[in-house]
Coordinates of C-alpha atoms in Angstrom, one line a residue:
M1 CA -34.0 -20.3 14.5
K2 CA -34.9 -20.5 10.8
I3 CA -32.1 -20.9 8.3
S4 CA -32.8 -19.5 4.9
A5 CA -32.2 -21.6 1.7
I6 CA -29.6 -19.1 0.5
C7 CA -27.6 -19.5 3.8
I8 CA -27.6 -23.3 3.3
I9 CA -26.4 -22.9 -0.3
S10 CA -23.7 -20.4 0.8
L11 CA -22.6 -22.8 3.6
G12 CA -22.5 -25.7 1.2
L13 CA -20.3 -23.8 -1.3
S14 CA -18.0 -22.7 1.5
L15 CA -17.5 -26.2 2.7
A16 CA -16.9 -27.5 -0.8
V17 CA -14.2 -24.8 -1.4
F18 CA -12.6 -25.3 2.0
G19 CA -12.6 -29.1 1.5
D20 CA -10.6 -28.5 -1.7
A21 CA -8.1 -26.2 -0.1
A22 CA -5.3 -28.8 0.1
K23 CA -5.5 -29.4 -3.7
Q24 CA -5.5 -25.7 -4.4
H25 CA -2.6 -25.1 -2.1
E26 CA -0.6 -27.8 -3.8
H27 CA -1.3 -26.0 -7.2
H28 CA -0.3 -22.7 -5.6
N29 CA 3.0 -24.1 -4.3
N30 CA 3.8 -25.4 -7.8
R31 CA 3.2 -22.0 -9.2
V32 CA 5.4 -20.3 -6.6
Q33 CA 8.2 -22.8 -7.4
Q34 CA 7.9 -21.9 -11.1
H35 CA 8.4 -18.3 -10.1
H36 CA 11.6 -19.2 -8.3
H37 CA 13.1 -20.6 -11.4
H38 CA 13.1 -17.2 -13.2
A39 CA 16.5 -15.6 -12.8
P40 CA 16.3 -12.3 -11.0
K41 CA 17.4 -9.2 -12.8
D42 CA 20.8 -8.0 -11.6
H43 CA 20.4 -4.8 -9.6
S44 CA 23.5 -5.3 -7.5
H45 CA 25.0 -2.1 -8.8
H46 CA 22.4 -0.2 -6.8
D47 CA 24.1 -1.2 -3.5
K48 CA 27.8 -1.6 -3.1
H49 CA 27.1 -4.1 -0.2
A50 CA 24.9 -6.3 -2.4
N51 CA 24.9 -10.0 -1.7
Q52 CA 24.9 -11.6 -5.1
N53 CA 23.3 -14.8 -3.7
Q54 CA 20.4 -13.1 -2.0
H55 CA 17.1 -14.1 -3.6
H56 CA 15.9 -11.4 -6.1
N57 CA 18.6 -9.0 -4.9
Q58 CA 16.4 -7.9 -2.0
Q59 CA 18.8 -5.3 -0.7
A60 CA 18.2 -3.2 -3.8
D61 CA 15.7 -0.5 -3.2
H62 CA 12.6 -1.2 -5.3
S63 CA 10.0 -0.2 -2.8
H64 CA 8.3 1.9 -5.5
H65 CA 7.8 -1.3 -7.6
N66 CA 5.0 -2.8 -5.5
N67 CA 3.5 -0.3 -3.1
Q68 CA 1.5 2.8 -2.5
K69 CA 4.4 5.0 -3.1
A70 CA 4.7 4.2 -6.8
D71 CA 5.6 7.3 -8.8
H72 CA 2.6 6.6 -11.1
S73 CA -0.1 6.8 -8.5
H74 CA -0.9 10.3 -9.8
H75 CA -2.3 9.0 -13.1
Y76 CA -5.6 8.2 -11.5
N77 CA -5.4 10.5 -8.5
Q78 CA -6.9 8.1 -6.0
Q79 CA -7.2 10.7 -3.3
A80 CA -7.7 13.9 -5.2
D81 CA -10.3 16.5 -4.3
H82 CA -9.8 19.0 -7.0
S83 CA -10.8 21.8 -4.6
H84 CA -7.7 21.2 -2.5
H85 CA -5.4 24.1 -3.0
Y86 CA -2.2 22.1 -3.0
I87 CA -3.1 20.2 -6.2
Q88 CA -5.7 22.5 -7.8
Q89 CA -3.6 23.0 -10.9
A90 CA -3.1 19.3 -11.6
D91 CA -4.9 18.0 -14.7
H92 CA -6.7 14.8 -13.9
S93 CA -9.4 15.1 -16.5
H94 CA -8.3 11.8 -18.3
H95 CA -9.2 9.8 -15.1
M96 CA -12.6 11.4 -14.8
K97 CA -13.2 10.6 -18.4
Q98 CA -12.4 6.9 -17.8
Q99 CA -14.6 6.9 -14.8
Q100 CA -17.5 8.4 -16.7
Q101 CA -17.1 5.7 -19.3
V102 CA -17.4 3.0 -16.6
H103 CA -20.5 4.7 -15.1
H104 CA -22.4 5.3 -18.2
H105 CA -21.3 2.8 -20.8
K106 CA -21.6 -0.6 -19.3
N107 CA -21.3 -2.4 -22.6
V108 CA -18.4 -0.4 -24.0
D109 CA -15.1 -2.0 -24.8
H110 CA -13.0 -1.5 -21.5
S111 CA -9.9 -3.3 -22.8
H112 CA -8.1 0.0 -22.6
H113 CA -8.2 -0.5 -18.8
L114 CA -5.9 -3.5 -19.2
K115 CA -2.5 -3.2 -20.8
A116 CA -1.5 -6.0 -23.1
D117 CA 0.6 -7.6 -20.4
A118 CA -2.2 -7.3 -17.8
I119 CA -4.1 -10.3 -19.2
P120 CA -5.0 -12.9 -16.5
S121 CA -2.4 -15.4 -17.7
K122 CA 0.5 -13.2 -16.7
P123 CA 0.5 -12.6 -13.0
Y124 CA 2.8 -9.8 -11.9
K125 CA 5.5 -10.2 -9.2
G126 CA 8.6 -8.4 -8.1
G127 CA 8.9 -5.9 -11.0
Q128 CA 8.4 -8.2 -13.9
Y129 CA 5.9 -10.5 -15.5
H130 CA 6.6 -14.2 -15.3
E131 CA 5.6 -16.4 -18.3
H132 CA 4.5 -20.0 -17.8
Q133 CA 4.8 -22.7 -20.4
D134 CA 1.2 -23.6 -20.1
N135 CA 0.0 -20.0 -20.7
K136 CA -2.4 -19.5 -23.6
E137 CA -2.9 -16.3 -25.6
V138 CA -5.9 -14.3 -24.4
S139 CA -7.6 -12.2 -27.0
H140 CA -9.3 -8.8 -26.5
E141 CA -12.6 -10.6 -26.9
D142 CA -11.7 -12.9 -24.0
I143 CA -10.8 -9.8 -21.9
N144 CA -14.0 -8.0 -22.8
K145 CA -16.0 -11.1 -21.9
G146 CA -14.3 -11.3 -18.5
L147 CA -15.0 -7.6 -17.9
E148 CA -18.6 -8.1 -18.8
E149 CA -18.8 -11.0 -16.3
H150 CA -17.1 -8.8 -13.7
Q151 CA -19.6 -6.0 -14.1
K152 CA -22.6 -8.3 -13.3
P153 CA -24.1 -7.8 -9.9
S154 CA -22.4 -10.0 -7.2
E155 CA -24.3 -12.7 -5.5
T156 CA -26.4 -11.9 -2.5
V157 CA -25.2 -13.8 0.5
A158 CA -26.3 -13.8 4.1
A159 CA -24.1 -11.7 6.4
P160 CA -21.7 -14.0 8.3
P161 CA -20.9 -13.6 12.0
T162 CA -19.2 -10.2 12.7
F163 CA -16.4 -9.2 15.0
A164 CA -16.7 -6.6 17.7
P165 CA -13.4 -4.8 18.4
P166 CA -12.5 -4.1 22.0
P167 CA -13.6 -0.7 23.4
A168 CA -10.8 2.0 23.2
N169 CA -10.4 2.1 27.0
E170 CA -9.6 -1.6 27.1
R171 CA -6.6 -1.4 24.7
K172 CA -3.4 -2.0 26.6
E173 CA -1.3 0.2 24.3
K174 CA -1.4 2.4 21.2
M175 CA -0.3 0.8 18.0
V176 CA 2.9 1.4 16.1
V177 CA 2.4 -0.5 12.8
A178 CA 5.6 -0.9 10.7
Y179 CA 5.9 -2.2 7.1
W180 CA 8.8 -4.5 6.6
T181 CA 9.7 -5.3 3.0
D182 CA 11.1 -8.7 2.0
W183 CA 13.2 -7.3 -0.9
T184 CA 15.3 -5.3 1.6
S185 CA 16.1 -8.2 3.9
A186 CA 19.8 -8.1 3.2
A187 CA 20.0 -4.6 4.7
M188 CA 17.6 -5.3 7.5
P189 CA 17.4 -9.1 8.3
P190 CA 14.4 -10.2 10.3
E191 CA 16.4 -10.7 13.5
S192 CA 17.5 -7.0 13.3
I193 CA 14.0 -5.6 13.3
P194 CA 13.5 -3.3 16.4
F195 CA 10.6 -5.3 17.8
D196 CA 10.7 -3.4 21.1
K197 CA 9.7 -0.2 19.2
V198 CA 6.6 -1.6 17.3
T199 CA 3.4 -3.4 18.1
H200 CA 2.8 -4.8 14.6
I201 CA 4.9 -5.8 11.6
N202 CA 3.1 -5.9 8.2
Y203 CA 5.0 -8.2 6.0
A204 CA 5.1 -6.8 2.4
F205 CA 3.9 -8.2 0.1
S206 CA 1.9 -11.1 -1.0
I207 CA 0.0 -10.5 -4.3
V208 CA -3.1 -11.9 -5.8
G209 CA -2.6 -14.1 -8.9
S210 CA -5.0 -14.4 -11.8
D211 CA -6.5 -17.4 -10.1
Y212 CA -7.5 -15.0 -7.2
R213 CA -5.3 -16.8 -4.7
P214 CA -2.7 -14.8 -2.8
F215 CA 0.9 -16.0 -3.1
F216 CA 4.4 -14.9 -2.3
Q217 CA 7.9 -16.3 -2.7
T218 CA 9.8 -15.6 0.5
D219 CA 8.3 -18.0 3.1
Y220 CA 11.8 -18.6 4.5
L221 CA 11.9 -14.9 5.5
L222 CA 8.4 -14.8 6.8
N223 CA 9.1 -17.8 9.2
R224 CA 12.1 -15.9 10.6
V225 CA 10.0 -12.7 11.0
V226 CA 7.2 -14.5 12.8
H227 CA 9.6 -16.4 15.1
S228 CA 11.5 -13.3 16.1
A229 CA 8.4 -11.1 16.5
H230 CA 6.5 -13.6 18.7
L231 CA 9.5 -13.9 21.0
K232 CA 9.0 -10.2 21.7
G233 CA 5.2 -10.2 21.8
V234 CA 4.8 -8.4 18.5
K235 CA 2.1 -9.3 16.0
V236 CA 2.8 -10.1 12.3
L237 CA 0.2 -9.6 9.6
M238 CA 0.7 -10.7 6.0
S239 CA 0.1 -7.7 3.8
I240 CA -1.7 -8.6 0.5
G241 CA -1.8 -6.2 -2.4
G242 CA 0.2 -3.0 -2.9
W243 CA 0.4 -0.6 -5.9
T244 CA 1.1 -3.3 -8.5
G245 CA -0.5 -6.1 -6.5
S246 CA -4.1 -4.9 -6.6
Q247 CA -4.9 -5.9 -10.2
Y248 CA -7.5 -8.6 -9.4
F249 CA -9.1 -7.4 -6.2
S250 CA -12.2 -6.0 -8.0
P251 CA -13.1 -9.1 -10.0
L252 CA -12.4 -11.5 -7.2
S253 CA -14.6 -9.5 -4.8
A254 CA -17.4 -9.5 -7.3
S255 CA -18.1 -13.3 -7.1
L256 CA -18.7 -15.7 -4.4
R257 CA -16.3 -18.2 -5.9
G258 CA -13.6 -15.5 -6.2
R259 CA -14.0 -14.4 -2.6
Q260 CA -13.9 -17.9 -1.3
T261 CA -10.7 -18.6 -3.3
F262 CA -9.1 -15.5 -1.8
V263 CA -10.3 -16.3 1.8
N264 CA -9.0 -19.9 1.5
G265 CA -5.6 -18.6 0.5
A266 CA -5.5 -16.1 3.3
I267 CA -6.6 -18.7 5.9
D268 CA -3.8 -21.0 4.6
F269 CA -1.3 -18.2 5.4
V270 CA -2.6 -17.9 8.9
K271 CA -2.5 -21.6 9.6
K272 CA 0.8 -22.4 7.8
Y273 CA 2.9 -19.5 8.9
N274 CA 1.3 -18.7 12.3
V275 CA 0.7 -15.0 11.3
D276 CA -1.6 -13.0 13.5
G277 CA -3.8 -11.8 10.7
I278 CA -4.2 -10.3 7.2
D279 CA -3.5 -6.7 6.0
I280 CA -5.3 -5.9 2.7
D281 CA -3.7 -3.2 0.7
W282 CA -6.2 -2.7 -2.2
E283 CA -5.2 0.4 -4.1
F284 CA -8.0 1.5 -4.6
P285 CA -11.6 0.3 -4.4
G286 CA -13.7 2.2 -6.9
R287 CA -10.7 3.7 -8.6
M288 CA -8.3 2.3 -11.2
G289 CA -5.1 2.9 -9.3
S290 CA -2.4 1.2 -11.4
A291 CA -3.2 1.1 -15.1
C292 CA -3.3 -2.7 -15.0
N293 CA -6.2 -2.8 -12.5
I294 CA -9.8 -3.6 -13.2
F295 CA -12.2 -1.6 -11.2
D296 CA -16.0 -1.1 -10.7
A297 CA -16.8 2.4 -9.4
N298 CA -20.3 1.4 -8.5
N299 CA -19.8 -1.9 -6.7
D300 CA -16.2 -2.3 -5.5
A301 CA -16.8 -1.0 -2.0
K302 CA -19.9 -3.1 -1.5
N303 CA -18.1 -6.2 -2.7
F304 CA -15.1 -5.4 -0.6
L305 CA -17.3 -5.5 2.5
L306 CA -18.6 -8.9 1.5
L307 CA -15.0 -10.1 1.1
L308 CA -14.1 -8.8 4.6
R309 CA -17.1 -10.3 6.2
E310 CA -16.4 -13.7 4.7
L311 CA -12.7 -13.5 5.8
R312 CA -13.8 -12.6 9.3
A313 CA -16.2 -15.5 9.4
A314 CA -13.5 -17.9 8.3
M315 CA -11.1 -16.5 10.9
N316 CA -13.7 -17.0 13.6
Q317 CA -13.8 -20.7 12.9
L318 CA -10.1 -21.1 13.8
P319 CA -9.1 -22.0 17.4
N320 CA -7.4 -18.6 17.8
G321 CA -9.9 -16.7 15.8
D322 CA -10.8 -14.2 18.5
R323 CA -7.1 -13.0 18.5
L324 CA -6.7 -12.8 14.7
E325 CA -6.7 -9.3 13.1
I326 CA -7.8 -7.8 9.8
S327 CA -6.3 -4.4 8.8
L328 CA -6.6 -2.3 5.7
A329 CA -4.2 0.1 4.1
T330 CA -6.5 3.0 2.9
R331 CA -6.3 6.3 1.1
L332 CA -6.9 9.5 3.0
V333 CA -10.6 9.6 2.4
P334 CA -13.1 6.8 2.6
F335 CA -13.9 4.4 -0.2
D336 CA -15.8 5.4 -3.4
G337 CA -19.4 4.3 -3.8
P338 CA -22.0 4.8 -6.5
D339 CA -22.5 8.4 -5.3
G340 CA -18.9 9.4 -4.7
I341 CA -17.0 9.2 -1.5
M342 CA -18.9 7.1 1.1
R343 CA -20.2 9.0 4.0
D344 CA -20.9 5.9 6.2
V345 CA -18.3 3.2 6.5
S346 CA -19.4 2.0 10.0
E347 CA -20.1 -1.5 8.7
F348 CA -16.4 -1.9 7.8
A349 CA -15.4 -1.1 11.4
K350 CA -17.4 -4.1 12.6
V351 CA -15.2 -6.6 10.8
V352 CA -11.9 -4.8 10.6
N353 CA -9.6 -4.3 13.6
H354 CA -8.0 -1.1 12.3
I355 CA -7.1 0.9 9.2
N356 CA -3.7 2.3 8.3
V357 CA -4.4 5.5 6.5
M358 CA -1.7 6.4 3.9
A359 CA -1.3 10.1 4.6
Y360 CA 1.5 10.6 2.1
D361 CA 2.1 10.9 -1.7
I362 CA -0.1 13.9 -1.7
N363 CA 2.1 16.0 -4.1
G364 CA 4.7 14.9 -6.6
S365 CA 5.5 14.7 -10.3
W366 CA 1.8 14.2 -11.2
G367 CA 1.0 17.8 -10.4
T368 CA 2.4 21.1 -11.9
V369 CA 3.8 22.7 -8.7
T370 CA 5.9 21.5 -5.8
G371 CA 4.2 20.9 -2.5
P372 CA 4.2 18.8 0.7
N373 CA 4.5 15.0 0.3
A374 CA 2.7 14.4 3.6
P375 CA 1.0 17.6 5.0
L376 CA -0.2 17.6 8.6
G377 CA -2.5 20.5 8.0
G378 CA -3.3 23.1 5.5
G379 CA -7.0 22.7 4.9
G380 CA -9.1 20.1 3.1
E381 CA -9.3 16.4 3.4
L382 CA -6.0 15.7 1.7
T383 CA -3.9 16.2 4.9
Y384 CA -3.1 14.1 7.9
E385 CA -5.6 16.0 10.0
G386 CA -8.3 16.1 7.3
G387 CA -7.9 12.4 6.5
A388 CA -8.3 11.3 10.1
Q389 CA -11.4 13.5 10.5
A390 CA -12.9 12.3 7.2
W391 CA -12.8 8.6 8.4
I392 CA -14.2 9.6 11.8
D393 CA -17.0 11.6 10.3
A394 CA -17.9 8.6 8.1
G395 CA -18.4 6.5 11.2
F396 CA -15.1 4.8 11.7
P397 CA -14.1 4.8 15.4
A398 CA -11.0 6.9 16.1
S399 CA -9.6 4.1 18.3
Q400 CA -9.4 1.9 15.1
I401 CA -7.5 4.5 13.0
N402 CA -3.7 4.5 12.6
M403 CA -2.5 7.5 10.6
G404 CA 0.4 6.7 8.3
V405 CA 3.7 8.6 8.1
P406 CA 6.5 8.3 5.5
F407 CA 10.1 7.7 6.3
Y408 CA 11.0 9.1 2.9
G409 CA 10.7 12.3 0.8
R410 CA 10.1 13.2 -2.9
S411 CA 12.3 15.4 -5.1
L412 CA 11.6 17.6 -8.1
T413 CA 13.5 20.2 -10.1
T414 CA 12.1 23.7 -10.0
Q415 CA 12.0 26.2 -12.8
S416 CA 13.2 29.1 -10.5
D417 CA 15.4 29.7 -7.5
M418 CA 13.5 29.0 -4.2
T419 CA 16.4 30.2 -2.0
T420 CA 14.5 33.2 -0.7
S421 CA 10.9 31.8 -1.1
Q422 CA 8.8 31.3 2.0
S423 CA 6.3 29.2 0.0
M424 CA 7.1 25.5 -0.8
Q425 CA 5.0 25.8 -4.0
A426 CA 6.8 26.5 -7.3
P427 CA 6.5 25.3 -10.9
F428 CA 8.8 22.3 -11.7
I429 CA 10.2 20.7 -14.8
K430 CA 10.4 17.1 -15.9
P431 CA 11.8 14.5 -15.9
V432 CA 11.9 13.5 -12.2
P433 CA 15.4 13.9 -10.9
V434 CA 17.4 11.0 -9.5
G435 CA 16.7 10.6 -5.8
D436 CA 19.1 9.1 -3.3
N437 CA 21.9 6.6 -3.9
N438 CA 19.4 3.7 -4.1
D439 CA 17.2 5.3 -6.8
A440 CA 17.3 3.8 -10.2
L441 CA 15.5 3.8 -13.5
W442 CA 12.5 1.5 -13.4
T443 CA 9.8 0.6 -16.0
D444 CA 6.3 0.2 -14.6
P445 CA 4.9 -2.8 -16.4
C446 CA 1.6 -1.1 -16.6
E447 CA 2.8 2.3 -17.7
R448 CA 5.7 1.3 -20.0
E449 CA 7.6 4.4 -19.0
A450 CA 11.1 4.2 -17.6
A451 CA 11.6 6.8 -14.9
Y452 CA 13.4 7.6 -11.6
S453 CA 11.2 7.8 -8.5
G454 CA 12.9 10.8 -7.1
V455 CA 12.6 9.2 -3.6
W456 CA 15.0 10.0 -0.8
K457 CA 14.9 7.7 2.2
Y458 CA 15.4 9.6 5.4
K459 CA 18.5 7.5 6.3
N460 CA 20.1 8.6 3.0
L461 CA 19.4 12.2 3.6
R462 CA 21.5 11.7 6.7
E463 CA 24.1 9.3 5.3
Q464 CA 24.7 11.4 2.1
G465 CA 25.2 14.5 4.1
V466 CA 22.1 16.5 3.1
V467 CA 21.0 17.0 6.8
D468 CA 22.8 16.4 10.1
Q469 CA 21.6 14.7 13.3
Y470 CA 20.0 17.9 14.5
G471 CA 17.9 18.2 11.3
R472 CA 20.0 21.1 9.9
A473 CA 20.7 21.2 6.2
R474 CA 24.3 21.0 5.1
A475 CA 25.6 23.3 2.3
P476 CA 24.7 23.8 -0.4
W477 CA 21.2 22.6 0.8
I478 CA 18.8 25.0 2.5
R479 CA 16.2 23.7 5.0
K480 CA 12.9 25.5 5.5
F481 CA 9.7 24.6 7.5
D482 CA 6.3 25.2 6.0
R483 CA 4.0 26.6 8.6
E484 CA 0.8 25.7 6.7
S485 CA 1.5 22.0 6.1
Q486 CA 3.8 21.7 9.2
T487 CA 6.5 19.9 7.2
P488 CA 10.1 20.6 6.3
W489 CA 11.5 21.0 2.8
L490 CA 15.0 21.3 1.3
F491 CA 16.3 23.3 -1.7
N492 CA 19.7 23.1 -3.5
P493 CA 20.4 26.4 -5.3
Q494 CA 23.0 24.8 -7.5
T495 CA 20.8 22.1 -8.9
K496 CA 17.4 23.7 -8.2
Q497 CA 16.4 20.4 -6.6
F498 CA 13.5 20.5 -4.1
I499 CA 12.7 17.8 -1.6
S500 CA 9.6 17.5 0.6
Y501 CA 10.0 15.0 3.5
D502 CA 9.3 14.4 7.1
D503 CA 11.8 14.6 10.0
K504 CA 11.8 14.4 13.8
E505 CA 10.1 17.9 14.1
S506 CA 7.2 17.2 11.8
L507 CA 6.7 13.6 13.2
R508 CA 6.4 14.9 16.7
L509 CA 3.5 17.2 15.6
K510 CA 1.8 14.3 13.9
V511 CA 2.1 12.1 17.0
D512 CA 0.7 14.9 19.1
Y513 CA -2.3 15.1 16.9
A514 CA -2.9 11.4 17.0
K515 CA -2.8 11.5 20.8
E516 CA -5.1 14.5 20.9
K517 CA -7.7 12.8 18.7
Q518 CA -7.3 9.5 20.7
L519 CA -6.5 7.6 17.5
G520 CA -5.5 4.0 17.7
G521 CA -1.9 4.8 16.8
V522 CA 0.4 5.4 13.9
M523 CA 1.7 3.4 10.9
L524 CA 4.9 3.9 9.0
W525 CA 6.3 3.1 5.6
A526 CA 8.9 1.7 5.9
L527 CA 11.4 0.4 8.5
N528 CA 14.3 0.1 6.1
Q529 CA 14.2 3.9 5.3
D530 CA 15.1 5.0 8.9
T531 CA 18.6 5.5 10.2
V532 CA 20.6 2.6 11.7
D533 CA 19.7 4.0 15.2
F534 CA 16.1 4.6 14.3
E535 CA 15.9 8.3 14.7
L536 CA 12.4 8.6 13.3
L537 CA 11.0 5.5 14.9
D538 CA 12.1 6.7 18.3
V539 CA 9.9 9.8 17.8
L540 CA 6.9 7.6 17.2
Q541 CA 7.3 5.9 20.6
D542 CA 5.6 8.9 22.3
I543 CA 2.3 7.6 21.0
R544 CA 2.7 4.7 23.5
R545 CA 3.4 6.8 26.5

């Protein structure tokens, strides 16, 4: 067999980088230790049961800080098809303008894509930027130079060995993938996770630093999660990214050195912590997502595939490589390419075990009218049904698709009384109202706007007396069920507060659809949002029967 010169060069670079892994890992550990020295902001007032000594007050609910449910995801409308009737009135023209600038003005100053605090010397973690004594000021000229380098075509490398997932009929069981968040460990310690009700735990989150190496601060928790999960035969994947953790995915994927640095870090996680794979939560390839993110509308998807191939090749070299998994958290529709939404993503399915489709955050404060947070149906691709079909139509096997469901709802304040309305659409006013008892003002470091999330965990809808164990609303709240989206909604005539959410009734319908389409399973965000006796998680068990 002939080996091309470029393959030899690529192999040589890979060996050189892997050979230097120990040195890089030592540097990484030093950086993480520096992060630990920063005193956490006191959020203990958010939870009367707060443990003052818990690292970073993890029991406080800040899930919106670092994940796909951030209240600012609307700014760049990562999923929006403007023809979809639920969000047709939303104004997203500012995002389209920014995308056009990237498409047509390659040499223009793109520094507006990076806020002042988004410069590479200030990696983001846990709701705040951490300064280091050795940081140097980075000028706009430096940022522009970096963006110009990022926009250069990536190196061409030979495709590494691929991974063939098992046929659907050989899978022993359907998947129930649950995200567990380290910042809520006081309320749900690793040992209390209901491992008998899940097949996978995605540990959230590790983020990518400005050196393109993934890192996190809670290894003492990860060790406990892995130990407890493996005793029950449950797999644990390290989830890398999230809403505020996706800043550097685009530039790292665009260069061979960047991809190798990331892969080395991911492989270190696998070897050091005995995790069963890597979950990549890039929000979103080809779109800006958070205002801090760099993105390349033309090349992100292509470069992402290179990254995944190289990660799979590195995993295959490990003794247990054939059992290691790669998963992706994705939006409802496939990735963006040079010509818009990709119509063929079959190459991704050759290196990825499964995708977890985030079929939620479809409507919220970024629109002009209320609507379902996570519609099952209702027409168009921006629904649970439409999203699953969009990925299948683009060549991703149904058996490798897990459709995501939320264990939370979103609230808004309407202009008019919806007591007698049969439609869940109505104009609303801002600001976003306070959500449940765990909601609090938070300033997105990329947006610089303090706001409430308006999020209601399902467990708090129950514990705060909004709904009872049978799903019925308690006065003054009124519950209705939208037949188009197949989801419930609540209205309080006294405050004009509207909440779109999922409950046992709507989740049963979503599980039924997943079974009918022979999907791989379901994914949920997040375990800590369910009741203490796991009312919603119990409904999802039907996917395994």
